[in-house]
PDB file of C-alpha atoms and ligand atoms in Angstrom:
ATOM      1  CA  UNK A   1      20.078  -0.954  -5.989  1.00  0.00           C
ATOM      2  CA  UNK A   2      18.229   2.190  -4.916  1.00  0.00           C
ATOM      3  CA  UNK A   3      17.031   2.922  -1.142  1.00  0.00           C
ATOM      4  CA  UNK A   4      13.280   2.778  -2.811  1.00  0.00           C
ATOM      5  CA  UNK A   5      14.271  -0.662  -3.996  1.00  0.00           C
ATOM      6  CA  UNK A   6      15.622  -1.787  -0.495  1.00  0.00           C
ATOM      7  CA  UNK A   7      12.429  -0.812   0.510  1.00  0.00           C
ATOM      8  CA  UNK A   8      10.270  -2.484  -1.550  1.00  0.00           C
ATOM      9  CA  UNK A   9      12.269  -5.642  -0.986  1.00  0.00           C
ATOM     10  CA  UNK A  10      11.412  -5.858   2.759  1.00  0.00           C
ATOM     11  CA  UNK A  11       7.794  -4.631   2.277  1.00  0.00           C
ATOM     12  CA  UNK A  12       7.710  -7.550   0.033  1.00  0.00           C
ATOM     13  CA  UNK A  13       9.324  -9.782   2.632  1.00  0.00           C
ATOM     14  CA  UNK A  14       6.930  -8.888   5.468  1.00  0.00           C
ATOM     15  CA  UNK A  15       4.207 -11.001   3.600  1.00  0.00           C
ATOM     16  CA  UNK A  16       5.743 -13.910   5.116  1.00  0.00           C
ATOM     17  CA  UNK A  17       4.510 -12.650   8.530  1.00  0.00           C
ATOM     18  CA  UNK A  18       1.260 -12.120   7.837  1.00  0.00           C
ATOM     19  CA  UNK A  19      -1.458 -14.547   9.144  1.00  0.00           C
ATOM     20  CA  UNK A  20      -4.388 -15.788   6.591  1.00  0.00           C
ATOM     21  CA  UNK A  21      -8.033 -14.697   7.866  1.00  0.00           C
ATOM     22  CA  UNK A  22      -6.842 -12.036  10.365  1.00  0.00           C
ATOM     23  CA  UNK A  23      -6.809  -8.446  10.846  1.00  0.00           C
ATOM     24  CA  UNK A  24      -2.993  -6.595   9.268  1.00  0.00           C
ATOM     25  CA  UNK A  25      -1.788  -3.397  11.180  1.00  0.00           C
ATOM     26  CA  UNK A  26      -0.125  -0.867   8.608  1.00  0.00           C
ATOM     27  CA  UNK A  27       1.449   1.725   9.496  1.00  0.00           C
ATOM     28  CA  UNK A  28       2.591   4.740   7.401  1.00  0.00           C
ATOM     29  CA  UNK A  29       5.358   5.960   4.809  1.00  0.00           C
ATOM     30  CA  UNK A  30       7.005   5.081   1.349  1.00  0.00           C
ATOM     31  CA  UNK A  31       8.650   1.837   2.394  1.00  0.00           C
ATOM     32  CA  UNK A  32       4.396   1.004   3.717  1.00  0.00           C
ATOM     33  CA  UNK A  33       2.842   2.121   0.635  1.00  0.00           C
ATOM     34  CA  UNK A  34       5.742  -1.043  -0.782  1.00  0.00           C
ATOM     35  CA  UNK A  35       3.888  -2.810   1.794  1.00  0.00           C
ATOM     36  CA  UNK A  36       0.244  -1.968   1.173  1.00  0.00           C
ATOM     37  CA  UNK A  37       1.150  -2.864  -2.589  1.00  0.00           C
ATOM     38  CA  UNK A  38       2.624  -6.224  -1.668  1.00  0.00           C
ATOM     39  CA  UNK A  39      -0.580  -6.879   0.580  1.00  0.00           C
ATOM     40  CA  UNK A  40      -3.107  -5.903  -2.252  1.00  0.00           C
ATOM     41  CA  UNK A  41      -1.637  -9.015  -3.243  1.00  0.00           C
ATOM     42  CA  UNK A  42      -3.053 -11.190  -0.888  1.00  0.00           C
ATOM     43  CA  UNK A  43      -5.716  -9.574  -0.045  1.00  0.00           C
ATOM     44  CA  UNK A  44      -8.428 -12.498  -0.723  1.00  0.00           C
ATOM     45  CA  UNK A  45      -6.888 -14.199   2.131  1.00  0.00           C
ATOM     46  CA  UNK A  46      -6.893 -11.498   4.867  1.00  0.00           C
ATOM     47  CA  UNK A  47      -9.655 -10.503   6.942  1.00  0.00           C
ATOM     48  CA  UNK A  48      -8.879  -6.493   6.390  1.00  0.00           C
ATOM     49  CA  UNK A  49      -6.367  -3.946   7.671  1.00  0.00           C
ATOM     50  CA  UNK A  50      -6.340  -1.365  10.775  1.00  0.00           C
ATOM     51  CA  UNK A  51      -4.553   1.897   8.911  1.00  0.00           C
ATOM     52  CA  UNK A  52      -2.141   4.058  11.132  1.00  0.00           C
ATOM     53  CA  UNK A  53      -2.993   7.255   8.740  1.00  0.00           C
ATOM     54  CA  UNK A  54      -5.149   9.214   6.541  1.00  0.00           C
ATOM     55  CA  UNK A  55      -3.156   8.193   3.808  1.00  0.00           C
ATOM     56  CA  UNK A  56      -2.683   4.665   4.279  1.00  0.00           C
ATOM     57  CA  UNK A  57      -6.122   4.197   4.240  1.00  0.00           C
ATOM     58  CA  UNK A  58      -6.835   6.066   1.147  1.00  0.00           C
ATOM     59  CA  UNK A  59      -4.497   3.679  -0.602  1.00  0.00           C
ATOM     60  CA  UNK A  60      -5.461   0.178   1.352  1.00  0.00           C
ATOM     61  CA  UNK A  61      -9.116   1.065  -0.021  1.00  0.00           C
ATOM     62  CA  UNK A  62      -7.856   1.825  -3.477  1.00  0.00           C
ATOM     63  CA  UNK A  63      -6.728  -1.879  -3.349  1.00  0.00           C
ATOM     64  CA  UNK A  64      -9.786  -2.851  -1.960  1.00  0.00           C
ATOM     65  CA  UNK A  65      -8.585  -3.542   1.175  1.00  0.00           C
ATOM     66  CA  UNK A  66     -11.386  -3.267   4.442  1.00  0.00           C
ATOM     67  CA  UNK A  67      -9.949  -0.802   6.824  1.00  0.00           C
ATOM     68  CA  UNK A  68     -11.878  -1.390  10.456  1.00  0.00           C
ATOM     69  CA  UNK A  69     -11.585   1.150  13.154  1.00  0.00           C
ATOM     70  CA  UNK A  70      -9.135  -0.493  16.176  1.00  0.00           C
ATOM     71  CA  UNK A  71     -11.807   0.165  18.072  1.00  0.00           C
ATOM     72  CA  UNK A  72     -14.503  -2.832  16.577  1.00  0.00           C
ATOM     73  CA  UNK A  73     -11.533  -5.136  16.170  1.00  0.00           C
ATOM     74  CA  UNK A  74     -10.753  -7.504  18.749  1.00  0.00           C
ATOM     75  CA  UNK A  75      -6.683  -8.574  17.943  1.00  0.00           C
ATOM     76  CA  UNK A  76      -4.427  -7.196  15.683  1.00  0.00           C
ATOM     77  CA  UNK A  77      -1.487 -10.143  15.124  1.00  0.00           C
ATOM     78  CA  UNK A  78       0.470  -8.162  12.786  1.00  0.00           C
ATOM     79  CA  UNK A  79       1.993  -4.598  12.752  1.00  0.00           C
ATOM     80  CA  UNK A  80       4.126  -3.780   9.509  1.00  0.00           C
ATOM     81  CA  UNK A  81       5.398  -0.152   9.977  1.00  0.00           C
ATOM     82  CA  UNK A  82       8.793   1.107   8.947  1.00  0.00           C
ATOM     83  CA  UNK A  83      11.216   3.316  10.298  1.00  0.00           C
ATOM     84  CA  UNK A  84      13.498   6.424  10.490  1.00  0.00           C
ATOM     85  CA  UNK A  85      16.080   4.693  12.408  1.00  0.00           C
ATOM     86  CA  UNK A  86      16.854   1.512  14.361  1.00  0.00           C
ATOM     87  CA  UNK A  87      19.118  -0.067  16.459  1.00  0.00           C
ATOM     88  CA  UNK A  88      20.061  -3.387  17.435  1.00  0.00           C
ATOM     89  CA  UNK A  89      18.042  -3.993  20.580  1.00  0.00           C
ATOM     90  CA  UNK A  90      14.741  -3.278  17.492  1.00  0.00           C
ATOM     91  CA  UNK A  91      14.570   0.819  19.429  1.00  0.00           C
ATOM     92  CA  UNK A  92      13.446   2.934  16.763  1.00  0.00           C
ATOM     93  CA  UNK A  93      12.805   6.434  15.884  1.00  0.00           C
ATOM     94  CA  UNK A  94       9.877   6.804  13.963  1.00  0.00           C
ATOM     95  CA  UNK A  95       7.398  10.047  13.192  1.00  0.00           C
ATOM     96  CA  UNK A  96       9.376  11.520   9.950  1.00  0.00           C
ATOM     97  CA  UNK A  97       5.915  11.115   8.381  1.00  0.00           C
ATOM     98  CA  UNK A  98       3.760  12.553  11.029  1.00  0.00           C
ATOM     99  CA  UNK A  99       1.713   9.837  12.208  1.00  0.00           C
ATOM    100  CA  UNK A 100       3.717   8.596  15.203  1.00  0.00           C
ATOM    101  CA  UNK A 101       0.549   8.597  17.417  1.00  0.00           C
ATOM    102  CA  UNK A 102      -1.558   6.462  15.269  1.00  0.00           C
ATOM    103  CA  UNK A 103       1.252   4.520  14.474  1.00  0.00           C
ATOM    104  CA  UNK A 104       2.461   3.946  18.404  1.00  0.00           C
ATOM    105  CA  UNK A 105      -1.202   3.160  19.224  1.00  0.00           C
ATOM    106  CA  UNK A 106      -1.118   0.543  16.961  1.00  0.00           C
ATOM    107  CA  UNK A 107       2.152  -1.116  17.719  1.00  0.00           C
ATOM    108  CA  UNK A 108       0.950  -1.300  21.277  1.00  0.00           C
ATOM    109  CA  UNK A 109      -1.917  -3.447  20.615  1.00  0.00           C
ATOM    110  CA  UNK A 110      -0.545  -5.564  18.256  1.00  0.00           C
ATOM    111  CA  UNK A 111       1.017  -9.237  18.829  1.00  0.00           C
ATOM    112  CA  UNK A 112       3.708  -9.067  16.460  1.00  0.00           C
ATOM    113  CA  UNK A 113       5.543  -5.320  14.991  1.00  0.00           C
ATOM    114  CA  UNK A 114       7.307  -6.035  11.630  1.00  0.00           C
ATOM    115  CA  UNK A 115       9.514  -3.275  10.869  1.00  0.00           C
ATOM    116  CA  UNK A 116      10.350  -2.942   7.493  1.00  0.00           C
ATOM    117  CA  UNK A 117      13.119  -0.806   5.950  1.00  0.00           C
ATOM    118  CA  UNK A 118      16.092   0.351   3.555  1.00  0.00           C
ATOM    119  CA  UNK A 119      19.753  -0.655   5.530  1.00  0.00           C
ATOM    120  CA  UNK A 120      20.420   2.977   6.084  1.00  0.00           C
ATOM    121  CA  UNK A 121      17.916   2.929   8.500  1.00  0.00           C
ATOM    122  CA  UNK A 122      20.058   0.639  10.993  1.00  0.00           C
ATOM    123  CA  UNK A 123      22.400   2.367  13.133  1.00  0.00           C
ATOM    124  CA  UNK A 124      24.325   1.832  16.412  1.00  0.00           C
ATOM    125  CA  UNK A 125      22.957   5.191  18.387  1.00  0.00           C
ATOM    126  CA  UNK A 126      19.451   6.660  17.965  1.00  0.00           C
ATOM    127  CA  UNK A 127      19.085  10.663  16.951  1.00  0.00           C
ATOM    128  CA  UNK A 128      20.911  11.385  14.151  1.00  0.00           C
ATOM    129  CA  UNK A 129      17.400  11.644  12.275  1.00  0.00           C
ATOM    130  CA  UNK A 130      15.470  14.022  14.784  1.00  0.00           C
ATOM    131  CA  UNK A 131      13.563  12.716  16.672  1.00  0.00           C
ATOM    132  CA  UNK A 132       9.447  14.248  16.347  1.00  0.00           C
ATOM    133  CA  UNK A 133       7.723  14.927  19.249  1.00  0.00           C
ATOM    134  CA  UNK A 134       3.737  15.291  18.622  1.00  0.00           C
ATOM    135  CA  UNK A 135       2.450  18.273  21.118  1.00  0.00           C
ATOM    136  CA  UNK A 136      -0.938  19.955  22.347  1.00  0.00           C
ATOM    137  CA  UNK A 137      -0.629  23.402  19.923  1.00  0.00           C
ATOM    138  CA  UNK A 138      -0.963  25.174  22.752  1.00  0.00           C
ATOM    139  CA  UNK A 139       1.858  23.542  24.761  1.00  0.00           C
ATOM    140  CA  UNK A 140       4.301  24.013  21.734  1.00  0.00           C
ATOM    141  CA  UNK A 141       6.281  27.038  23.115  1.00  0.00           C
ATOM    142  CA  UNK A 142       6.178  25.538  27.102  1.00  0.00           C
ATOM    143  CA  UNK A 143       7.551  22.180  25.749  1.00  0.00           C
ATOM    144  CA  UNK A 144      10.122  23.467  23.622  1.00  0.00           C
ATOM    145  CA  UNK A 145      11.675  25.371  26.470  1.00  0.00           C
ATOM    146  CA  UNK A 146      11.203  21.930  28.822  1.00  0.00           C
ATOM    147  CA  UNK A 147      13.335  19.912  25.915  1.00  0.00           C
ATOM    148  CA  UNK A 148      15.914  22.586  25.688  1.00  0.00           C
ATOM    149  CA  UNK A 149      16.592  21.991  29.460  1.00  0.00           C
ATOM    150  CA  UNK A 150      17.231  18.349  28.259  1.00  0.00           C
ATOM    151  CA  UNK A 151      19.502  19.473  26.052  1.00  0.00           C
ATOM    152  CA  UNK A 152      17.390  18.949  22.906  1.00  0.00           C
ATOM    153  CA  UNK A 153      17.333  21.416  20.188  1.00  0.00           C
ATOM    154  CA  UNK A 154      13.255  21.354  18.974  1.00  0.00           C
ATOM    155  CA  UNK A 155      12.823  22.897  15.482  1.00  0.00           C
ATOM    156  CA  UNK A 156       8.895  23.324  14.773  1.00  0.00           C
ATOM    157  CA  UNK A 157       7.350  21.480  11.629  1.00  0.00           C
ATOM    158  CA  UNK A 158       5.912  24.465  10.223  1.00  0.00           C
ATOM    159  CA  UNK A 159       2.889  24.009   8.315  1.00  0.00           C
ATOM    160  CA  UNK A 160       2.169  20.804   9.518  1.00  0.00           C
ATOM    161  CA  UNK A 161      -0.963  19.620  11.334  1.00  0.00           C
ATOM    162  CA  UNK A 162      -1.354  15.822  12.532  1.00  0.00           C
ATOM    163  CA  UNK A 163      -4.304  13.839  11.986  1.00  0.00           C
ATOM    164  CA  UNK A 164      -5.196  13.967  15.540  1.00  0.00           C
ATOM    165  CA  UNK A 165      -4.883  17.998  15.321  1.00  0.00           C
ATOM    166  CA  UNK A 166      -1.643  18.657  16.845  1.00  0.00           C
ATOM    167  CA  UNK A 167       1.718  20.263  15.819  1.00  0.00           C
ATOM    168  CA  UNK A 168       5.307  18.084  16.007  1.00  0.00           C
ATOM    169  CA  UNK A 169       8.494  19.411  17.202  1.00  0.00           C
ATOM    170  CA  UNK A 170      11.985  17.450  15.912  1.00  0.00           C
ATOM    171  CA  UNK A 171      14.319  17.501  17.890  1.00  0.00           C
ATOM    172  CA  UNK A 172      17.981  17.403  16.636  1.00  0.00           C
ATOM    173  CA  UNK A 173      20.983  17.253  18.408  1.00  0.00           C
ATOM    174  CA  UNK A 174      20.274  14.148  21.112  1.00  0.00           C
ATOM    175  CA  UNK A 175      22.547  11.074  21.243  1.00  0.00           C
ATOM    176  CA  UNK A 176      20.037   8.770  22.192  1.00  0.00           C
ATOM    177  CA  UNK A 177      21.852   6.228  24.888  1.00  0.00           C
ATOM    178  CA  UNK A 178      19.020   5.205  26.724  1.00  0.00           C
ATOM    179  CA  UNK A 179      15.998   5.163  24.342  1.00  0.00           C
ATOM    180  CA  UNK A 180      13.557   3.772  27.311  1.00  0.00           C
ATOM    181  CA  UNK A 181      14.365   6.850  30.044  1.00  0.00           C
ATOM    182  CA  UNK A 182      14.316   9.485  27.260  1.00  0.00           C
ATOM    183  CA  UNK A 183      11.225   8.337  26.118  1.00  0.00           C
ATOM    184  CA  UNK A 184       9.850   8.035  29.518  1.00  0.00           C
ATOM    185  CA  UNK A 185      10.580  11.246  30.493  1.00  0.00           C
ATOM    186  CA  UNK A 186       8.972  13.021  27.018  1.00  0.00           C
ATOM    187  CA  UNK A 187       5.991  11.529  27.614  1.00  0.00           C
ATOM    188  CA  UNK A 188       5.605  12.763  31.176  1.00  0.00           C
ATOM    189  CA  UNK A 189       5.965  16.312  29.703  1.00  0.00           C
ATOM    190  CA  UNK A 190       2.340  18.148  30.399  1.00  0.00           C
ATOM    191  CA  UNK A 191       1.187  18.915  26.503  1.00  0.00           C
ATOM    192  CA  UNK A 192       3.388  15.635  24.671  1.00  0.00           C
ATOM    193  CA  UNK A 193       0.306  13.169  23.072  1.00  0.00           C
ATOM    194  CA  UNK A 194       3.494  10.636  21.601  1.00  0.00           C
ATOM    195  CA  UNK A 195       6.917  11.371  20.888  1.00  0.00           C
ATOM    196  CA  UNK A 196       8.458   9.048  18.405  1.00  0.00           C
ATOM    197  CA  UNK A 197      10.894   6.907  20.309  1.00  0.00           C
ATOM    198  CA  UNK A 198       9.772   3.294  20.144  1.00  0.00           C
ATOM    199  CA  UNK A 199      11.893   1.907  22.984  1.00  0.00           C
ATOM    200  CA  UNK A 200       9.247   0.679  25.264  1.00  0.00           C
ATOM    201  CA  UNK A 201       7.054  -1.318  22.770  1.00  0.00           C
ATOM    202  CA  UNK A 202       9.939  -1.592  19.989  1.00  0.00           C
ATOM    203  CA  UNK A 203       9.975  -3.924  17.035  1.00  0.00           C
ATOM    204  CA  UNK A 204       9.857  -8.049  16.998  1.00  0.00           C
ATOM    205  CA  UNK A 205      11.620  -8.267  13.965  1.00  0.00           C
ATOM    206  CA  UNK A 206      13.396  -5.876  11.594  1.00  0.00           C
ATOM    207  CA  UNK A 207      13.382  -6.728   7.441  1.00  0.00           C
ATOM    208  CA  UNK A 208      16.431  -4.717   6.061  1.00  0.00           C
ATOM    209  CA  UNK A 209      16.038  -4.685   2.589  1.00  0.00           C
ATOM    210  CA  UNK A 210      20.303  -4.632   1.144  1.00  0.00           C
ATOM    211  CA  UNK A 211      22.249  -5.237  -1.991  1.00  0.00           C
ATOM    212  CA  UNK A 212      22.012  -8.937  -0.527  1.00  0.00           C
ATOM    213  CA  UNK A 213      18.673  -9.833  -0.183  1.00  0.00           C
ATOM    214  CA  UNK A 214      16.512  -8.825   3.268  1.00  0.00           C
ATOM    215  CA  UNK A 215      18.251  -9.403   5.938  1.00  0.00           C
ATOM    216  CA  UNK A 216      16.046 -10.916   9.256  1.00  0.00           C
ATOM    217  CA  UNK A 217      17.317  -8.847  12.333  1.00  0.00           C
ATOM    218  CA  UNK A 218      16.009  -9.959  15.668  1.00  0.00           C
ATOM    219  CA  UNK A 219      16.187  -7.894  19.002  1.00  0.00           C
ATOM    220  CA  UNK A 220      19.963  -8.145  20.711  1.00  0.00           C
TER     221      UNK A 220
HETATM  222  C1  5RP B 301       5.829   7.860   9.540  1.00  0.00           C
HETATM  223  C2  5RP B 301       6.940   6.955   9.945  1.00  0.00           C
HETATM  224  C3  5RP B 301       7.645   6.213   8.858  1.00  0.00           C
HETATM  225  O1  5RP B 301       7.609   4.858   9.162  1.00  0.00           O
HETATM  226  C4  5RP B 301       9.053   6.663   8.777  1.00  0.00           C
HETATM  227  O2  5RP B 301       9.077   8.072   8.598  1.00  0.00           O
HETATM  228  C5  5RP B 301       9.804   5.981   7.633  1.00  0.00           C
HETATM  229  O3  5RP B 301       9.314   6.460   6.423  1.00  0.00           O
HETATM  230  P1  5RP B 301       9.788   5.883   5.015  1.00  0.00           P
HETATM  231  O4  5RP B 301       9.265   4.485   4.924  1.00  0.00           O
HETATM  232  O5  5RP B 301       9.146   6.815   4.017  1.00  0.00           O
HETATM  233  O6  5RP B 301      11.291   5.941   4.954  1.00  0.00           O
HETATM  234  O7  5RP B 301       7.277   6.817  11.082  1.00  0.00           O
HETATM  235  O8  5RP B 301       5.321   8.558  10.638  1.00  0.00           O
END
Protein backbone atom coordinates (compact mmCIF):
# COMPACT_ATOMS: atom_id res chain seq x y z
CA UNK A 1 0.00 0.00 0.00
CA UNK A 2 1.31 3.44 -0.93
CA UNK A 3 1.51 6.55 1.62
CA UNK A 4 -1.20 8.24 -0.97
CA UNK A 5 -3.30 5.18 -0.29
CA UNK A 6 -2.90 5.42 3.60
CA UNK A 7 -4.10 8.64 3.04
CA UNK A 8 -6.98 8.24 1.24
CA UNK A 9 -8.03 5.51 3.63
CA UNK A 10 -8.34 7.87 6.65
CA UNK A 11 -9.79 10.77 4.57
CA UNK A 12 -12.30 8.20 3.78
CA UNK A 13 -12.67 7.23 7.43
CA UNK A 14 -13.22 10.78 8.73
CA UNK A 15 -16.78 10.64 7.08
CA UNK A 16 -17.83 8.83 10.04
CA UNK A 17 -17.30 12.05 12.07
CA UNK A 18 -19.06 14.23 10.21
CA UNK A 19 -22.51 15.52 11.41
CA UNK A 20 -25.61 15.63 8.77
CA UNK A 21 -26.99 19.36 8.24
CA UNK A 22 -23.93 21.16 9.71
CA UNK A 23 -21.14 23.23 8.71
CA UNK A 24 -17.45 20.75 7.85
CA UNK A 25 -14.05 22.53 8.61
CA UNK A 26 -11.34 21.39 5.93
CA UNK A 27 -8.26 22.08 6.17
CA UNK A 28 -5.47 21.79 3.54
CA UNK A 29 -3.05 19.20 1.73
CA UNK A 30 -3.04 15.87 -0.35
CA UNK A 31 -4.32 13.58 2.37
CA UNK A 32 -7.55 16.76 2.46
CA UNK A 33 -8.03 16.87 -1.14
CA UNK A 34 -8.72 12.51 -0.15
CA UNK A 35 -10.97 14.18 2.16
CA UNK A 36 -12.75 16.83 0.11
CA UNK A 37 -13.25 13.85 -2.46
CA UNK A 38 -14.75 11.55 0.15
CA UNK A 39 -17.06 14.57 1.30
CA UNK A 40 -18.26 15.40 -2.34
CA UNK A 41 -19.78 12.28 -1.47
CA UNK A 42 -22.08 13.32 0.95
CA UNK A 43 -22.48 16.42 0.17
CA UNK A 44 -26.51 16.45 -0.13
CA UNK A 45 -26.50 15.94 3.50
CA UNK A 46 -24.16 18.71 4.77
CA UNK A 47 -24.95 22.18 5.25
CA UNK A 48 -21.48 23.44 3.43
CA UNK A 49 -17.79 23.66 4.33
CA UNK A 50 -15.48 26.53 5.97
CA UNK A 51 -12.06 26.04 3.65
CA UNK A 52 -8.63 26.60 5.48
CA UNK A 53 -7.01 27.64 1.88
CA UNK A 54 -7.16 29.04 -1.49
CA UNK A 55 -6.95 25.76 -2.78
CA UNK A 56 -9.26 23.85 -0.82
CA UNK A 57 -11.83 25.97 -1.78
CA UNK A 58 -11.21 25.88 -5.41
CA UNK A 59 -11.71 22.14 -5.20
CA UNK A 60 -14.77 21.98 -2.44
CA UNK A 61 -16.60 24.29 -5.16
CA UNK A 62 -15.59 22.07 -8.02
CA UNK A 63 -17.66 19.44 -6.06
CA UNK A 64 -20.21 21.76 -5.48
CA UNK A 65 -19.62 22.14 -2.12
CA UNK A 66 -20.86 25.87 -0.34
CA UNK A 67 -17.80 27.34 1.19
CA UNK A 68 -19.09 30.20 3.91
CA UNK A 69 -16.69 32.66 5.31
CA UNK A 70 -16.03 31.63 9.35
CA UNK A 71 -17.04 34.78 9.85
CA UNK A 72 -21.21 34.35 8.89
CA UNK A 73 -21.09 30.89 10.42
CA UNK A 74 -22.10 30.43 13.83
CA UNK A 75 -20.38 26.65 14.89
CA UNK A 76 -18.13 24.66 13.13
CA UNK A 77 -18.53 20.82 14.78
CA UNK A 78 -16.03 19.31 12.62
CA UNK A 79 -12.35 20.07 11.66
CA UNK A 80 -10.71 17.39 9.25
CA UNK A 81 -7.09 18.62 8.61
CA UNK A 82 -4.07 16.39 8.33
CA UNK A 83 -0.69 16.53 9.39
CA UNK A 84 3.16 16.65 9.06
CA UNK A 85 3.71 14.93 12.23
CA UNK A 86 2.01 13.73 15.43
CA UNK A 87 2.50 12.40 18.59
CA UNK A 88 0.70 10.52 21.06
CA UNK A 89 -0.72 13.19 23.34
CA UNK A 90 -2.64 14.30 19.34
CA UNK A 91 0.57 17.50 19.31
CA UNK A 92 1.16 18.04 15.81
CA UNK A 93 3.30 19.85 13.46
CA UNK A 94 1.49 21.10 10.71
CA UNK A 95 2.27 24.11 7.95
CA UNK A 96 4.31 21.87 5.23
CA UNK A 97 1.60 23.27 2.92
CA UNK A 98 1.59 26.84 3.92
CA UNK A 99 -1.65 27.45 5.35
CA UNK A 100 -0.98 26.92 9.06
CA UNK A 101 -2.77 30.23 9.93
CA UNK A 102 -5.98 29.51 8.26
CA UNK A 103 -5.73 26.16 9.26
CA UNK A 104 -4.96 27.00 13.26
CA UNK A 105 -7.82 29.55 13.08
CA UNK A 106 -10.00 27.00 12.21
CA UNK A 107 -9.07 24.26 14.59
CA UNK A 108 -9.59 26.78 17.32
CA UNK A 109 -13.14 27.33 16.68
CA UNK A 110 -14.12 24.10 15.94
CA UNK A 111 -15.83 21.41 18.41
CA UNK A 112 -14.23 18.44 17.18
CA UNK A 113 -10.37 18.36 15.02
CA UNK A 114 -10.15 15.08 13.00
CA UNK A 115 -6.72 14.60 11.96
CA UNK A 116 -6.29 12.49 9.20
CA UNK A 117 -3.06 10.90 7.92
CA UNK A 118 -0.53 8.23 6.37
CA UNK A 119 1.27 6.17 9.66
CA UNK A 120 4.52 7.86 8.90
CA UNK A 121 3.13 10.78 10.18
CA UNK A 122 3.05 9.37 13.92
CA UNK A 123 6.09 9.71 15.83
CA UNK A 124 7.28 9.75 19.48
CA UNK A 125 9.17 13.42 19.39
CA UNK A 126 7.98 16.40 17.31
CA UNK A 127 10.67 18.21 14.72
CA UNK A 128 12.08 15.91 12.63
CA UNK A 129 9.82 17.54 9.77
CA UNK A 130 10.65 21.36 10.35
CA UNK A 131 8.64 22.96 11.87
CA UNK A 132 7.12 26.44 9.65
CA UNK A 133 6.84 29.45 11.31
CA UNK A 134 4.48 32.08 9.33
CA UNK A 135 6.19 35.77 9.87
CA UNK A 136 5.42 39.61 9.15
CA UNK A 137 7.96 39.96 5.80
CA UNK A 138 9.40 42.52 7.41
CA UNK A 139 10.20 40.73 10.70
CA UNK A 140 11.79 37.76 8.71
CA UNK A 141 15.51 38.64 9.33
CA UNK A 142 14.74 39.94 13.31
CA UNK A 143 12.93 36.58 13.94
CA UNK A 144 15.33 34.39 12.43
CA UNK A 145 18.08 35.73 14.62
CA UNK A 146 15.43 35.46 17.86
CA UNK A 147 14.95 31.48 16.86
CA UNK A 148 18.61 30.96 16.44
CA UNK A 149 19.01 32.07 20.13
CA UNK A 150 16.53 29.15 20.76
CA UNK A 151 18.60 27.04 19.15
CA UNK A 152 16.50 26.66 15.98
CA UNK A 153 18.04 26.61 12.65
CA UNK A 154 15.24 28.79 10.30
CA UNK A 155 15.75 28.13 6.55
CA UNK A 156 13.47 30.72 4.50
CA UNK A 157 10.73 29.26 2.04
CA UNK A 158 11.92 31.09 -0.82
CA UNK A 159 9.42 32.00 -3.26
CA UNK A 160 6.66 31.45 -1.18
CA UNK A 161 3.95 33.92 -0.17
CA UNK A 162 0.95 32.83 2.25
CA UNK A 163 -2.51 33.58 1.61
CA UNK A 164 -2.60 36.05 4.32
CA UNK A 165 0.63 37.80 2.63
CA UNK A 166 3.38 36.66 4.72
CA UNK A 167 6.65 34.64 4.29
CA UNK A 168 7.32 31.12 6.49
CA UNK A 169 10.51 30.20 8.02
CA UNK A 170 11.13 26.12 8.82
CA UNK A 171 12.88 25.52 11.26
CA UNK A 172 15.03 22.30 11.41
CA UNK A 173 17.04 21.03 13.96
CA UNK A 174 14.52 21.28 17.29
CA UNK A 175 13.67 18.18 19.36
CA UNK A 176 10.41 19.21 20.28
CA UNK A 177 9.95 17.99 24.20
CA UNK A 178 7.55 20.35 25.26
CA UNK A 179 5.32 21.22 22.25
CA UNK A 180 3.02 23.69 24.56
CA UNK A 181 6.17 26.09 25.94
CA UNK A 182 7.83 26.09 22.49
CA UNK A 183 4.85 27.07 20.96
CA UNK A 184 4.10 29.57 23.56
CA UNK A 185 7.11 31.21 23.35
CA UNK A 186 7.04 31.50 19.14
CA UNK A 187 4.06 33.10 19.28
CA UNK A 188 5.14 35.79 21.72
CA UNK A 189 7.90 36.63 19.15
CA UNK A 190 7.03 40.45 17.84
CA UNK A 191 6.45 39.68 13.82
CA UNK A 192 5.18 35.54 14.27
CA UNK A 193 1.15 35.60 12.88
CA UNK A 194 1.12 31.35 13.67
CA UNK A 195 3.80 28.99 13.87
CA UNK A 196 2.76 25.48 13.17
CA UNK A 197 2.92 23.64 16.44
CA UNK A 198 -0.56 22.47 17.38
CA UNK A 199 0.06 21.71 21.06
CA UNK A 200 -2.32 24.05 22.64
CA UNK A 201 -5.52 23.29 20.59
CA UNK A 202 -4.17 19.75 19.25
CA UNK A 203 -6.24 17.04 17.66
CA UNK A 204 -9.45 14.97 19.23
CA UNK A 205 -8.81 12.11 17.29
CA UNK A 206 -6.11 10.92 14.88
CA UNK A 207 -7.22 8.41 11.65
CA UNK A 208 -3.88 6.64 10.65
CA UNK A 209 -4.49 5.18 7.54
CA UNK A 210 -1.86 1.53 7.66
CA UNK A 211 -1.41 -1.71 5.84
CA UNK A 212 -4.21 -2.72 8.50
CA UNK A 213 -7.00 -0.69 8.07
CA UNK A 214 -7.25 3.06 9.92
CA UNK A 215 -6.28 2.90 13.01
CA UNK A 216 -8.48 5.31 15.74
CA UNK A 217 -5.76 7.04 17.97
CA UNK A 218 -7.08 9.05 20.85
CA UNK A 219 -5.04 11.67 22.94
CA UNK A 220 -2.61 9.78 25.73
C1 LIG B 1 -0.79 22.23 5.18
C2 LIG B 1 -0.72 21.20 6.25
C3 LIG B 1 -0.95 19.78 5.84
O1 LIG B 1 -1.97 19.26 6.63
C4 LIG B 1 0.29 19.00 6.05
O2 LIG B 1 1.35 19.62 5.34
C5 LIG B 1 0.13 17.55 5.59
O3 LIG B 1 0.05 17.53 4.20
P1 LIG B 1 -0.24 16.19 3.37
O4 LIG B 1 -1.64 15.79 3.68
O5 LIG B 1 -0.05 16.62 1.94
O6 LIG B 1 0.77 15.15 3.79
O7 LIG B 1 -0.48 21.47 7.39
O8 LIG B 1 -0.47 23.50 5.68
Amino acid sequence: MTADEMKKQAAYSALEYITTDGIVGVGTGSTVNHFIDALATIKGKIEGAVSSSIVSTKRLEEHGIEVFDLNSVNKVAVYVDGADEANADLSLIKGGGGALTREKIIAAASDKFVCIADESKFVDVLGSFPLPVEVVPMSRSYIAREIVKMGGQPVYREGFITDNSNVILDVHGWDIMEPMDLERKLNNLVGVVTNGLFAMRGADVLLLGTESGTRVINPR
